[in-house]
Amino acid sequence: MSEYILILLWVGIAGIVACTGCFDRVEEVNGRNVWRLNPVYAFLVLLPLAVWRIRGVYLGDTYTYINSYFGMPENFSGIPEYMSMVTKDRAFYLFGCLLRIFWKDNVGWYLATITFVQICLLTKVYRRYSDRYMISIFLFIASADYISWIFNGLRQFLAVTIVFACFNMILKKKYIPVIIILLLASQFHGSALIVAPFVFICQGKAWNKRTILFLAGVVFAVVFVGKFTDILDFMLTETQYTNVVSDWHDFNDDGTNMLRVLVYSVPAIISWFGRRQIQDQNNPIINLCTNMSIVAAGMYIVSAFTSGIFIGRLPIYFSLYSYILLPWEIDNLFSESVRRLIYCIMVGCYLVFYYYQMHVIYMVF
């Protein structure tokens, strides 16, 4: 049976076992005592992704990373010369050099180590802040994000998970540590700096004036897309992304698929209709997740009219919050009599989307 089906079965079985409550414990989260999964059990749910890397399941840009790995020095003395030729994302390549020295020619273990770090950081946030950890993990898997990022854009996703791990600091408005970590993450992938302004924009209640202003900017970008790309091209001058606009025109990049935009916008759309209830409850975690989800939806909309390859890679910094938000919305914005039905519809729709992603986009089954 395909690994891509087995991972869904694994998550499903793990979810059923988790429902027994055998692995639950009470923890204090943001001033509330809540039930949370045992950290070890929570981590084991995502561990198969790291095991796949050891077994040599490669997709997309993974081959580029493999070639890069074998070009790295095998001893400490070769690092200075190698790093002198690296012009961007230097922390990632330095990390790769250290792994090359440790793992030698075991490229599977190199990829697994990076995956291990990523899933540890994902587990840390989802286990602590999601009221339904297993649902959050299901959404991450069934959206095929693990394929798009852990098995493809692993360099950027390492930066993404480092930033995502700042959840508590963003929540507590510890801006200086957050900015320091953003600067560190940007040395793994420069795109991490895009998060900096949204650390401030997404503070406060859900659907506040700052998020509305952001959406107004999205409308401007879509209506005046030519002007927007000119502005973007100017802003990226003298950065490592200086040729982004010309590149996506050269690649005939016609933007992110609208089905993908719709799927990733659902949590934000639901939050609009339930904004009064969200604002009344005023849960800081859900406020932050809602605003981040709005940003993700807005960026995906912009990418649909510009570039899926370049702009479409940015929403991942924000869409991960939606997997905390969506199950909360179902539990809190719908009556108890229809929740089970809504969950069934959610699972069914995500399974269809997963099949579409795997069969049509990635063509792995």
C-alpha positions as YAML, in Angstrom:
chain: A
units: angstrom
residues:
- id: 1
  name: MET
  ca: [0.00, 0.00, 0.00]
- id: 2
  name: SER
  ca: [1.26, 3.49, -0.83]
- id: 3
  name: GLU
  ca: [2.98, 5.42, 1.97]
- id: 4
  name: TYR
  ca: [0.73, 8.35, 1.12]
- id: 5
  name: ILE
  ca: [-2.33, 6.32, 2.11]
- id: 6
  name: LEU
  ca: [-0.62, 4.67, 5.08]
- id: 7
  name: ILE
  ca: [0.11, 8.03, 6.70]
- id: 8
  name: LEU
  ca: [-3.61, 8.85, 6.66]
- id: 9
  name: LEU
  ca: [-4.43, 5.46, 8.20]
- id: 10
  name: TRP
  ca: [-1.71, 5.98, 10.81]
- id: 11
  name: VAL
  ca: [-3.15, 9.36, 11.81]
- id: 12
  name: GLY
  ca: [-6.67, 7.91, 11.86]
- id: 13
  name: ILE
  ca: [-5.68, 5.01, 14.12]
- id: 14
  name: ALA
  ca: [-3.63, 7.33, 16.35]
- id: 15
  name: GLY
  ca: [-6.67, 9.60, 16.62]
- id: 16
  name: ILE
  ca: [-8.94, 6.72, 17.66]
- id: 17
  name: VAL
  ca: [-6.44, 5.64, 20.32]
- id: 18
  name: ALA
  ca: [-6.12, 9.25, 21.53]
- id: 19
  name: CYS
  ca: [-9.91, 9.37, 22.02]
- id: 20
  name: THR
  ca: [-9.58, 6.77, 24.80]
- id: 21
  name: GLY
  ca: [-7.95, 9.43, 26.98]
- id: 22
  name: CYS
  ca: [-5.14, 7.06, 27.97]
- id: 23
  name: PHE
  ca: [-2.49, 9.56, 26.90]
- id: 24
  name: ASP
  ca: [-4.11, 12.75, 28.21]
- id: 25
  name: ARG
  ca: [-2.89, 14.96, 31.02]
- id: 26
  name: VAL
  ca: [-3.91, 18.32, 32.49]
- id: 27
  name: GLU
  ca: [-1.70, 21.32, 31.69]
- id: 28
  name: GLU
  ca: [-1.96, 25.05, 32.16]
- id: 29
  name: VAL
  ca: [-2.14, 26.88, 28.83]
- id: 30
  name: ASN
  ca: [-2.47, 30.65, 28.79]
- id: 31
  name: GLY
  ca: [-3.99, 30.69, 32.27]
- id: 32
  name: ARG
  ca: [-6.42, 27.80, 31.71]
- id: 33
  name: ASN
  ca: [-6.20, 24.18, 32.85]
- id: 34
  name: VAL
  ca: [-6.79, 22.03, 29.77]
- id: 35
  name: TRP
  ca: [-6.43, 18.42, 28.69]
- id: 36
  name: ARG
  ca: [-3.48, 17.80, 26.40]
- id: 37
  name: LEU
  ca: [-1.90, 14.73, 24.83]
- id: 38
  name: ASN
  ca: [1.28, 13.31, 26.30]
- id: 39
  name: PRO
  ca: [4.23, 14.92, 24.43]
- id: 40
  name: VAL
  ca: [5.80, 11.58, 23.49]
- id: 41
  name: TYR
  ca: [2.55, 10.22, 22.03]
- id: 42
  name: ALA
  ca: [1.95, 13.49, 20.19]
- id: 43
  name: PHE
  ca: [5.42, 13.32, 18.65]
- id: 44
  name: LEU
  ca: [5.02, 9.68, 17.60]
- id: 45
  name: VAL
  ca: [2.04, 10.66, 15.44]
- id: 46
  name: LEU
  ca: [4.35, 12.58, 13.08]
- id: 47
  name: LEU
  ca: [7.44, 10.40, 13.45]
- id: 48
  name: PRO
  ca: [6.71, 8.33, 10.29]
- id: 49
  name: LEU
  ca: [7.53, 11.42, 8.21]
- id: 50
  name: ALA
  ca: [11.11, 11.31, 9.48]
- id: 51
  name: VAL
  ca: [11.29, 7.54, 8.95]
- id: 52
  name: TRP
  ca: [10.26, 8.02, 5.30]
- id: 53
  name: ARG
  ca: [13.28, 10.25, 4.78]
- id: 54
  name: ILE
  ca: [15.62, 7.51, 5.99]
- id: 55
  name: ARG
  ca: [13.91, 5.07, 3.63]
- id: 56
  name: GLY
  ca: [14.55, 7.38, 0.68]
- id: 57
  name: VAL
  ca: [11.11, 8.78, -0.24]
- id: 58
  name: TYR
  ca: [12.12, 11.74, -2.41]
- id: 59
  name: LEU
  ca: [9.93, 14.26, -4.20]
- id: 60
  name: GLY
  ca: [10.30, 17.63, -5.91]
- id: 61
  name: ASP
  ca: [13.21, 19.77, -4.75]
- id: 62
  name: THR
  ca: [14.57, 16.99, -2.52]
- id: 63
  name: TYR
  ca: [16.95, 15.96, -5.31]
- id: 64
  name: THR
  ca: [18.38, 19.49, -5.34]
- id: 65
  name: TYR
  ca: [19.06, 19.27, -1.61]
- id: 66
  name: ILE
  ca: [20.68, 15.86, -2.06]
- id: 67
  name: ASN
  ca: [23.05, 17.22, -4.70]
- id: 68
  name: SER
  ca: [23.82, 20.18, -2.47]
- id: 69
  name: TYR
  ca: [24.52, 17.85, 0.46]
- id: 70
  name: PHE
  ca: [27.14, 15.88, -1.44]
- id: 71
  name: GLY
  ca: [28.83, 19.16, -2.39]
- id: 72
  name: MET
  ca: [29.35, 20.05, 1.28]
- id: 73
  name: PRO
  ca: [32.69, 19.42, 3.03]
- id: 74
  name: GLU
  ca: [33.16, 16.21, 5.00]
- id: 75
  name: ASN
  ca: [35.38, 17.79, 7.66]
- id: 76
  name: PHE
  ca: [35.51, 20.98, 9.73]
- id: 77
  name: SER
  ca: [38.55, 22.35, 7.90]
- id: 78
  name: GLY
  ca: [36.55, 22.62, 4.66]
- id: 79
  name: ILE
  ca: [33.70, 24.67, 6.15]
- id: 80
  name: PRO
  ca: [35.29, 28.17, 5.91]
- id: 81
  name: GLU
  ca: [36.04, 27.81, 2.19]
- id: 82
  name: TYR
  ca: [32.61, 26.33, 1.48]
- id: 83
  name: MET
  ca: [30.77, 29.02, 3.44]
- id: 84
  name: SER
  ca: [32.72, 31.77, 1.68]
- id: 85
  name: MET
  ca: [30.90, 30.75, -1.52]
- id: 86
  name: VAL
  ca: [27.43, 30.76, 0.07]
- id: 87
  name: THR
  ca: [25.64, 34.05, -0.56]
- id: 88
  name: LYS
  ca: [22.22, 33.46, 1.02]
- id: 89
  name: ASP
  ca: [20.50, 31.36, 3.67]
- id: 90
  name: ARG
  ca: [23.88, 30.77, 5.27]
- id: 91
  name: ALA
  ca: [22.57, 29.20, 8.50]
- id: 92
  name: PHE
  ca: [20.88, 26.42, 6.53]
- id: 93
  name: TYR
  ca: [24.04, 25.52, 4.67]
- id: 94
  name: LEU
  ca: [26.17, 25.74, 7.81]
- id: 95
  name: PHE
  ca: [23.70, 23.39, 9.50]
- id: 96
  name: GLY
  ca: [23.97, 21.13, 6.46]
- id: 97
  name: CYS
  ca: [27.77, 21.12, 6.72]
- id: 98
  name: LEU
  ca: [27.59, 19.99, 10.34]
- id: 99
  name: LEU
  ca: [25.18, 17.21, 9.39]
- id: 100
  name: ARG
  ca: [27.44, 16.19, 6.47]
- id: 101
  name: ILE
  ca: [30.37, 15.83, 8.85]
- id: 102
  name: PHE
  ca: [28.28, 13.80, 11.25]
- id: 103
  name: TRP
  ca: [26.31, 11.61, 8.82]
- id: 104
  name: LYS
  ca: [28.95, 11.38, 6.05]
- id: 105
  name: ASP
  ca: [27.26, 9.89, 2.95]
- id: 106
  name: ASN
  ca: [24.03, 8.92, 4.75]
- id: 107
  name: VAL
  ca: [21.86, 11.47, 2.96]
- id: 108
  name: GLY
  ca: [18.68, 9.84, 4.24]
- id: 109
  name: TRP
  ca: [19.70, 10.59, 7.80]
- id: 110
  name: TYR
  ca: [20.55, 14.18, 6.80]
- id: 111
  name: LEU
  ca: [17.01, 14.67, 5.47]
- id: 112
  name: ALA
  ca: [15.53, 12.82, 8.44]
- id: 113
  name: THR
  ca: [17.36, 15.08, 10.90]
- id: 114
  name: ILE
  ca: [15.89, 18.19, 9.28]
- id: 115
  name: THR
  ca: [12.45, 16.56, 9.25]
- id: 116
  name: PHE
  ca: [12.90, 15.58, 12.90]
- id: 117
  name: VAL
  ca: [13.50, 19.23, 13.84]
- id: 118
  name: GLN
  ca: [10.47, 20.34, 11.83]
- id: 119
  name: ILE
  ca: [8.05, 17.82, 13.35]
- id: 120
  name: CYS
  ca: [9.34, 18.54, 16.86]
- id: 121
  name: LEU
  ca: [8.52, 22.23, 16.42]
- id: 122
  name: LEU
  ca: [5.12, 21.48, 14.87]
- id: 123
  name: THR
  ca: [4.28, 19.06, 17.68]
- id: 124
  name: LYS
  ca: [5.36, 21.61, 20.31]
- id: 125
  name: VAL
  ca: [2.87, 24.22, 19.07]
- id: 126
  name: TYR
  ca: [-0.07, 22.04, 18.06]
- id: 127
  name: ARG
  ca: [0.03, 19.90, 21.18]
- id: 128
  name: ARG
  ca: [0.01, 22.93, 23.46]
- id: 129
  name: TYR
  ca: [-2.33, 25.32, 21.65]
- id: 130
  name: SER
  ca: [-4.78, 23.17, 19.72]
- id: 131
  name: ASP
  ca: [-7.83, 21.94, 21.63]
- id: 132
  name: ARG
  ca: [-7.93, 19.02, 19.19]
- id: 133
  name: TYR
  ca: [-4.37, 18.01, 18.43]
- id: 134
  name: MET
  ca: [-5.26, 15.01, 16.27]
- id: 135
  name: ILE
  ca: [-7.60, 17.10, 14.11]
- id: 136
  name: SER
  ca: [-4.86, 19.69, 13.62]
- id: 137
  name: ILE
  ca: [-2.42, 16.98, 12.54]
- id: 138
  name: PHE
  ca: [-5.02, 15.43, 10.23]
- id: 139
  name: LEU
  ca: [-5.51, 18.82, 8.55]
- id: 140
  name: PHE
  ca: [-1.75, 19.23, 8.12]
- id: 141
  name: ILE
  ca: [-1.49, 15.79, 6.53]
- id: 142
  name: ALA
  ca: [-4.71, 15.82, 4.46]
- id: 143
  name: SER
  ca: [-3.94, 19.27, 3.06]
- id: 144
  name: ALA
  ca: [-0.76, 17.64, 1.66]
- id: 145
  name: ASP
  ca: [1.31, 20.34, 3.36]
- id: 146
  name: TYR
  ca: [3.74, 17.64, 4.45]
- id: 147
  name: ILE
  ca: [4.36, 16.82, 0.79]
- id: 148
  name: SER
  ca: [4.62, 20.44, -0.31]
- id: 149
  name: TRP
  ca: [7.07, 21.35, 2.44]
- id: 150
  name: ILE
  ca: [8.71, 18.50, 4.36]
- id: 151
  name: PHE
  ca: [9.19, 16.52, 1.13]
- id: 152
  name: ASN
  ca: [9.77, 19.48, -1.16]
- id: 153
  name: GLY
  ca: [10.49, 22.95, 0.20]
- id: 154
  name: LEU
  ca: [12.32, 21.72, 3.29]
- id: 155
  name: ARG
  ca: [14.70, 24.70, 3.55]
- id: 156
  name: GLN
  ca: [11.86, 27.21, 3.72]
- id: 157
  name: PHE
  ca: [9.79, 24.94, 5.94]
- id: 158
  name: LEU
  ca: [12.63, 24.77, 8.45]
- id: 159
  name: ALA
  ca: [12.42, 28.57, 8.67]
- id: 160
  name: VAL
  ca: [8.60, 28.33, 8.84]
- id: 161
  name: THR
  ca: [8.63, 25.93, 11.79]
- id: 162
  name: ILE
  ca: [11.25, 28.01, 13.64]
- id: 163
  name: VAL
  ca: [8.96, 31.04, 13.30]
- id: 164
  name: PHE
  ca: [5.87, 28.97, 14.21]
- id: 165
  name: ALA
  ca: [7.60, 27.87, 17.42]
- id: 166
  name: CYS
  ca: [7.50, 31.57, 18.48]
- id: 167
  name: PHE
  ca: [3.74, 31.21, 18.99]
- id: 168
  name: ASN
  ca: [3.91, 31.83, 22.73]
- id: 169
  name: MET
  ca: [6.23, 34.83, 22.38]
- id: 170
  name: ILE
  ca: [3.97, 36.39, 19.74]
- id: 171
  name: LEU
  ca: [0.99, 35.73, 22.01]
- id: 172
  name: LYS
  ca: [2.77, 37.37, 24.96]
- id: 173
  name: LYS
  ca: [3.93, 40.30, 22.77]
- id: 174
  name: LYS
  ca: [7.61, 39.60, 23.45]
- id: 175
  name: TYR
  ca: [8.60, 41.46, 20.33]
- id: 176
  name: ILE
  ca: [12.37, 41.67, 20.79]
- id: 177
  name: PRO
  ca: [12.90, 37.88, 21.17]
- id: 178
  name: VAL
  ca: [10.50, 37.30, 18.25]
- id: 179
  name: ILE
  ca: [12.43, 39.68, 15.98]
- id: 180
  name: ILE
  ca: [15.72, 38.02, 16.97]
- id: 181
  name: ILE
  ca: [14.31, 34.59, 16.08]
- id: 182
  name: LEU
  ca: [12.90, 35.97, 12.81]
- id: 183
  name: LEU
  ca: [16.36, 37.23, 11.93]
- id: 184
  name: LEU
  ca: [17.78, 33.79, 12.75]
- id: 185
  name: ALA
  ca: [15.07, 32.05, 10.69]
- id: 186
  name: SER
  ca: [15.80, 34.39, 7.77]
- id: 187
  name: GLN
  ca: [19.30, 32.93, 7.68]
- id: 188
  name: PHE
  ca: [17.68, 29.58, 6.91]
- id: 189
  name: HIS
  ca: [15.34, 31.15, 4.34]
- id: 190
  name: GLY
  ca: [15.13, 34.88, 3.66]
- id: 191
  name: SER
  ca: [11.35, 34.79, 3.23]
- id: 192
  name: ALA
  ca: [10.96, 34.53, 7.03]
- id: 193
  name: LEU
  ca: [11.26, 38.31, 7.27]
- id: 194
  name: ILE
  ca: [7.79, 38.63, 5.69]
- id: 195
  name: VAL
  ca: [6.35, 37.65, 9.08]
- id: 196
  name: ALA
  ca: [7.81, 40.69, 10.90]
- id: 197
  name: PRO
  ca: [5.04, 43.24, 10.17]
- id: 198
  name: PHE
  ca: [2.31, 40.67, 10.79]
- id: 199
  name: VAL
  ca: [3.57, 40.02, 14.31]
- id: 200
  name: PHE
  ca: [2.10, 43.46, 15.04]
- id: 201
  name: ILE
  ca: [-0.82, 43.43, 12.58]
- id: 202
  name: CYS
  ca: [-2.24, 40.19, 13.99]
- id: 203
  name: GLN
  ca: [-2.26, 41.31, 17.62]
- id: 204
  name: GLY
  ca: [-5.56, 42.16, 19.32]
- id: 205
  name: LYS
  ca: [-9.07, 40.94, 18.65]
- id: 206
  name: ALA
  ca: [-10.02, 38.91, 15.61]
- id: 207
  name: TRP
  ca: [-11.04, 40.94, 12.58]
- id: 208
  name: ASN
  ca: [-9.64, 44.17, 13.99]
- id: 209
  name: LYS
  ca: [-8.99, 47.31, 11.97]
- id: 210
  name: ARG
  ca: [-5.45, 46.25, 11.07]
- id: 211
  name: THR
  ca: [-6.60, 43.00, 9.47]
- id: 212
  name: ILE
  ca: [-9.36, 44.85, 7.62]
- id: 213
  name: LEU
  ca: [-6.74, 47.27, 6.32]
- id: 214
  name: PHE
  ca: [-4.61, 44.32, 5.21]
- id: 215
  name: LEU
  ca: [-7.57, 42.91, 3.26]
- id: 216
  name: ALA
  ca: [-8.06, 46.32, 1.66]
- id: 217
  name: GLY
  ca: [-4.45, 46.01, 0.52]
- id: 218
  name: VAL
  ca: [-5.27, 42.57, -0.93]
- id: 219
  name: VAL
  ca: [-8.16, 44.08, -2.90]
- id: 220
  name: PHE
  ca: [-5.81, 46.79, -4.20]
- id: 221
  name: ALA
  ca: [-3.23, 44.19, -5.23]
- id: 222
  name: VAL
  ca: [-5.84, 42.18, -7.14]
- id: 223
  name: VAL
  ca: [-7.62, 45.11, -8.81]
- id: 224
  name: PHE
  ca: [-4.39, 46.92, -9.68]
- id: 225
  name: VAL
  ca: [-2.21, 43.87, -10.15]
- id: 226
  name: GLY
  ca: [0.11, 45.62, -12.63]
- id: 227
  name: LYS
  ca: [0.81, 48.45, -10.19]
- id: 228
  name: PHE
  ca: [1.26, 45.93, -7.36]
- id: 229
  name: THR
  ca: [3.90, 43.96, -9.27]
- id: 230
  name: ASP
  ca: [5.75, 47.19, -10.08]
- id: 231
  name: ILE
  ca: [5.80, 48.10, -6.39]
- id: 232
  name: LEU
  ca: [6.89, 44.59, -5.45]
- id: 233
  name: ASP
  ca: [9.66, 44.63, -8.04]
- id: 234
  name: PHE
  ca: [10.95, 47.93, -6.61]
- id: 235
  name: MET
  ca: [10.81, 46.70, -3.00]
- id: 236
  name: LEU
  ca: [12.78, 43.55, -3.82]
- id: 237
  name: THR
  ca: [15.58, 45.44, -5.57]
- id: 238
  name: GLU
  ca: [18.94, 44.80, -3.88]
- id: 239
  name: THR
  ca: [17.62, 41.71, -2.11]
- id: 240
  name: GLN
  ca: [18.14, 38.01, -2.88]
- id: 241
  name: TYR
  ca: [14.69, 38.08, -4.55]
- id: 242
  name: THR
  ca: [15.50, 40.90, -6.95]
- id: 243
  name: ASN
  ca: [14.46, 38.91, -10.05]
- id: 244
  name: VAL
  ca: [11.28, 37.36, -8.65]
- id: 245
  name: VAL
  ca: [8.79, 39.36, -10.74]
- id: 246
  name: SER
  ca: [10.64, 38.86, -14.02]
- id: 247
  name: ASP
  ca: [11.17, 35.18, -13.21]
- id: 248
  name: TRP
  ca: [7.49, 34.40, -12.70]
- id: 249
  name: HIS
  ca: [6.70, 36.12, -16.00]
- id: 250
  name: ASP
  ca: [9.44, 34.09, -17.71]
- id: 251
  name: PHE
  ca: [8.07, 30.87, -16.20]
- id: 252
  name: ASN
  ca: [4.53, 31.70, -17.43]
- id: 253
  name: ASP
  ca: [3.41, 31.32, -13.82]
- id: 254
  name: ASP
  ca: [-0.36, 31.88, -13.89]
- id: 255
  name: GLY
  ca: [-0.84, 31.90, -10.11]
- id: 256
  name: THR
  ca: [-2.06, 29.57, -7.39]
- id: 257
  name: ASN
  ca: [-4.86, 27.17, -8.28]
- id: 258
  name: MET
  ca: [-8.20, 28.63, -7.15]
- id: 259
  name: LEU
  ca: [-9.25, 25.35, -5.50]
- id: 260
  name: ARG
  ca: [-6.18, 25.59, -3.27]
- id: 261
  name: VAL
  ca: [-7.01, 29.23, -2.49]
- id: 262
  name: LEU
  ca: [-10.57, 28.25, -1.51]
- id: 263
  name: VAL
  ca: [-9.49, 25.36, 0.74]
- id: 264
  name: TYR
  ca: [-6.97, 27.48, 2.63]
- id: 265
  name: SER
  ca: [-9.46, 30.34, 2.97]
- id: 266
  name: VAL
  ca: [-12.23, 28.29, 4.61]
- id: 267
  name: PRO
  ca: [-11.13, 28.92, 8.26]
- id: 268
  name: ALA
  ca: [-10.95, 32.68, 7.60]
- id: 269
  name: ILE
  ca: [-14.34, 32.65, 5.84]
- id: 270
  name: ILE
  ca: [-15.98, 30.79, 8.74]
- id: 271
  name: SER
  ca: [-14.37, 33.22, 11.19]
- id: 272
  name: TRP
  ca: [-16.01, 36.14, 9.37]
- id: 273
  name: PHE
  ca: [-19.48, 34.72, 9.93]
- id: 274
  name: GLY
  ca: [-18.64, 33.86, 13.54]
- id: 275
  name: ARG
  ca: [-16.61, 36.98, 14.27]
- id: 276
  name: ARG
  ca: [-19.04, 38.27, 16.90]
- id: 277
  name: GLN
  ca: [-18.79, 35.06, 18.90]
- id: 278
  name: ILE
  ca: [-15.01, 34.98, 18.51]
- id: 279
  name: GLN
  ca: [-14.75, 38.58, 19.66]
- id: 280
  name: ASP
  ca: [-17.10, 37.97, 22.59]
- id: 281
  name: GLN
  ca: [-15.06, 35.00, 23.81]
- id: 282
  name: ASN
  ca: [-11.88, 37.04, 23.28]
- id: 283
  name: ASN
  ca: [-9.58, 34.01, 23.52]
- id: 284
  name: PRO
  ca: [-6.07, 35.38, 22.79]
- id: 285
  name: ILE
  ca: [-4.99, 32.13, 21.11]
- id: 286
  name: ILE
  ca: [-7.99, 32.09, 18.78]
- id: 287
  name: ASN
  ca: [-7.70, 35.83, 18.12]
- id: 288
  name: LEU
  ca: [-4.12, 35.32, 16.94]
- id: 289
  name: CYS
  ca: [-4.99, 32.22, 14.89]
- id: 290
  name: THR
  ca: [-7.93, 34.00, 13.27]
- id: 291
  name: ASN
  ca: [-5.86, 37.01, 12.24]
- id: 292
  name: MET
  ca: [-3.05, 34.81, 10.95]
- id: 293
  name: SER
  ca: [-5.60, 32.78, 8.99]
- id: 294
  name: ILE
  ca: [-6.94, 36.00, 7.44]
- id: 295
  name: VAL
  ca: [-3.41, 36.89, 6.35]
- id: 296
  name: ALA
  ca: [-2.93, 33.41, 4.85]
- id: 297
  name: ALA
  ca: [-6.18, 33.69, 2.88]
- id: 298
  name: GLY
  ca: [-5.28, 37.20, 1.69]
- id: 299
  name: MET
  ca: [-1.85, 36.13, 0.51]
- id: 300
  name: TYR
  ca: [-3.28, 33.12, -1.30]
- id: 301
  name: ILE
  ca: [-5.76, 35.39, -3.08]
- id: 302
  name: VAL
  ca: [-2.93, 37.67, -4.20]
- id: 303
  name: SER
  ca: [-0.88, 34.66, -5.35]
- id: 304
  name: ALA
  ca: [-3.82, 33.48, -7.47]
- id: 305
  name: PHE
  ca: [-3.54, 36.65, -9.55]
- id: 306
  name: THR
  ca: [0.25, 36.91, -9.53]
- id: 307
  name: SER
  ca: [2.59, 33.98, -8.86]
- id: 308
  name: GLY
  ca: [1.96, 30.58, -7.34]
- id: 309
  name: ILE
  ca: [5.64, 29.70, -7.44]
- id: 310
  name: PHE
  ca: [6.84, 32.78, -5.56]
- id: 311
  name: ILE
  ca: [3.97, 34.59, -3.79]
- id: 312
  name: GLY
  ca: [2.20, 31.28, -3.25]
- id: 313
  name: ARG
  ca: [5.09, 30.11, -1.06]
- id: 314
  name: LEU
  ca: [4.55, 32.85, 1.53]
- id: 315
  name: PRO
  ca: [1.16, 31.92, 3.08]
- id: 316
  name: ILE
  ca: [2.63, 28.81, 4.74]
- id: 317
  name: TYR
  ca: [4.01, 31.10, 7.47]
- id: 318
  name: PHE
  ca: [0.39, 31.90, 8.40]
- id: 319
  name: SER
  ca: [-1.76, 28.97, 7.25]
- id: 320
  name: LEU
  ca: [-0.38, 26.64, 9.94]
- id: 321
  name: TYR
  ca: [-2.41, 28.65, 12.48]
- id: 322
  name: SER
  ca: [-5.59, 27.70, 10.61]
- id: 323
  name: TYR
  ca: [-5.22, 24.09, 11.77]
- id: 324
  name: ILE
  ca: [-5.69, 25.29, 15.34]
- id: 325
  name: LEU
  ca: [-8.54, 27.61, 14.35]
- id: 326
  name: LEU
  ca: [-10.72, 25.30, 12.25]
- id: 327
  name: PRO
  ca: [-11.49, 22.63, 14.89]
- id: 328
  name: TRP
  ca: [-12.06, 25.39, 17.46]
- id: 329
  name: GLU
  ca: [-14.58, 27.00, 15.09]
- id: 330
  name: ILE
  ca: [-16.46, 23.75, 14.67]
- id: 331
  name: ASP
  ca: [-16.58, 23.20, 18.43]
- id: 332
  name: ASN
  ca: [-17.58, 26.75, 19.32]
- id: 333
  name: LEU
  ca: [-19.48, 28.29, 16.40]
- id: 334
  name: PHE
  ca: [-21.82, 25.39, 15.61]
- id: 335
  name: SER
  ca: [-24.51, 23.85, 17.76]
- id: 336
  name: GLU
  ca: [-23.80, 20.53, 19.41]
- id: 337
  name: SER
  ca: [-26.42, 18.79, 17.27]
- id: 338
  name: VAL
  ca: [-24.55, 19.50, 13.99]
- id: 339
  name: ARG
  ca: [-20.90, 19.33, 15.08]
- id: 340
  name: ARG
  ca: [-20.51, 15.67, 14.26]
- id: 341
  name: LEU
  ca: [-21.96, 16.29, 10.78]
- id: 342
  name: ILE
  ca: [-19.64, 19.27, 10.24]
- id: 343
  name: TYR
  ca: [-16.62, 17.19, 11.25]
- id: 344
  name: CYS
  ca: [-17.68, 14.45, 8.82]
- id: 345
  name: ILE
  ca: [-18.03, 17.02, 6.03]
- id: 346
  name: MET
  ca: [-14.63, 18.49, 6.92]
- id: 347
  name: VAL
  ca: [-12.91, 15.09, 6.86]
- id: 348
  name: GLY
  ca: [-14.61, 14.13, 3.59]
- id: 349
  name: CYS
  ca: [-13.71, 17.40, 1.85]
- id: 350
  name: TYR
  ca: [-10.07, 17.23, 2.99]
- id: 351
  name: LEU
  ca: [-9.78, 13.63, 1.82]
- id: 352
  name: VAL
  ca: [-11.07, 14.67, -1.61]
- id: 353
  name: PHE
  ca: [-8.59, 17.55, -1.65]
- id: 354
  name: TYR
  ca: [-5.82, 15.15, -0.61]
- id: 355
  name: TYR
  ca: [-6.67, 12.82, -3.47]
- id: 356
  name: TYR
  ca: [-6.67, 15.77, -5.87]
- id: 357
  name: GLN
  ca: [-3.29, 16.95, -4.61]
- id: 358
  name: MET
  ca: [-1.69, 13.52, -4.75]
- id: 359
  name: HIS
  ca: [-3.29, 12.30, -7.99]
- id: 360
  name: VAL
  ca: [-3.50, 15.47, -10.08]
- id: 361
  name: ILE
  ca: [-0.77, 17.76, -8.73]
- id: 362
  name: TYR
  ca: [1.95, 15.37, -7.53]
- id: 363
  name: MET
  ca: [0.83, 12.31, -9.52]
- id: 364
  name: VAL
  ca: [2.05, 9.82, -6.91]
- id: 365
  name: PHE
  ca: [-1.06, 7.63, -7.06]
...
